[in-house]
Amino acid sequence: MPIYVTRGRYSAEAIRNLVANPEDRLPAVRNLVEAAGGKLLSFYVTLGHYDFLIITEAPSAKEASAAILAAAAREAVKQWRFKP
């Protein structure tokens, strides 16, 4: 299966929630990716322009992009860059 790399930024609201209630985001990210039909290979918190980087394996770009679109629909992510 193809591997996809996605970088993104959390919304201001998501950052406020993470500061108020710190938690490991790995299980939530894994569940989101798997619900979209993919497999999470790696999840990194990053410094700089982007807040996170995820590496996924999915049957196609449709499944790979579905996870990040679901996060954006929940207003948890405000900007992302998806690259197959």
Short mmCIF file of C-alpha atoms in Angstrom, two decimals, residues 31-77:
data_model
loop_
_atom_site.label_atom_id
_atom_site.label_comp_id
_atom_site.label_asym_id
_atom_site.label_seq_id
_atom_site.Cartn_x
_atom_site.Cartn_y
_atom_site.Cartn_z
CA ASN A 31 -8.34 5.64 15.78
CA LEU A 32 -9.02 8.43 13.27
CA VAL A 33 -6.65 6.94 10.67
CA GLU A 34 -7.98 3.39 11.15
CA ALA A 35 -11.60 4.56 10.94
CA ALA A 36 -10.75 6.06 7.55
CA GLY A 37 -9.32 2.73 6.33
CA GLY A 38 -5.62 3.40 6.85
CA LYS A 39 -2.84 2.33 9.18
CA LEU A 40 -0.88 4.79 11.31
CA LEU A 41 2.86 4.19 10.93
CA SER A 42 4.18 7.22 12.88
CA PHE A 43 2.92 10.30 14.68
CA TYR A 44 5.24 13.15 15.64
CA VAL A 45 4.68 16.41 17.50
CA THR A 46 6.84 19.03 15.80
CA LEU A 47 8.11 22.54 16.42
CA GLY A 48 7.97 25.35 13.91
CA HIS A 49 5.34 26.08 11.27
CA TYR A 50 3.57 22.72 11.74
CA ASP A 51 2.44 21.14 15.03
CA PHE A 52 2.41 17.51 13.92
CA LEU A 53 3.49 15.07 11.25
CA ILE A 54 1.78 11.74 10.60
CA ILE A 55 2.88 8.94 8.34
CA THR A 56 0.13 6.60 7.22
CA GLU A 57 -0.34 3.65 4.94
CA ALA A 58 -3.61 3.48 3.03
CA PRO A 59 -5.09 1.84 -0.06
CA SER A 60 -5.39 5.23 -1.80
CA ALA A 61 -5.29 8.98 -1.26
CA LYS A 62 -9.04 8.85 -0.64
CA GLU A 63 -8.62 6.89 2.60
CA ALA A 64 -5.46 8.74 3.61
CA SER A 65 -7.06 12.15 3.24
CA ALA A 66 -10.31 11.11 4.93
CA ALA A 67 -8.65 11.07 8.36
CA ILE A 68 -7.30 14.61 8.15
CA LEU A 69 -10.58 15.87 6.70
CA ALA A 70 -12.44 14.30 9.64
CA ALA A 71 -10.12 16.15 12.05
CA ALA A 72 -10.66 19.39 10.13
CA ALA A 73 -14.44 18.89 10.24
CA ARG A 74 -14.19 18.69 14.05
CA GLU A 75 -12.25 21.97 13.91
CA ALA A 76 -9.24 20.33 15.60
CA VAL A 77 -6.96 21.03 12.65
#
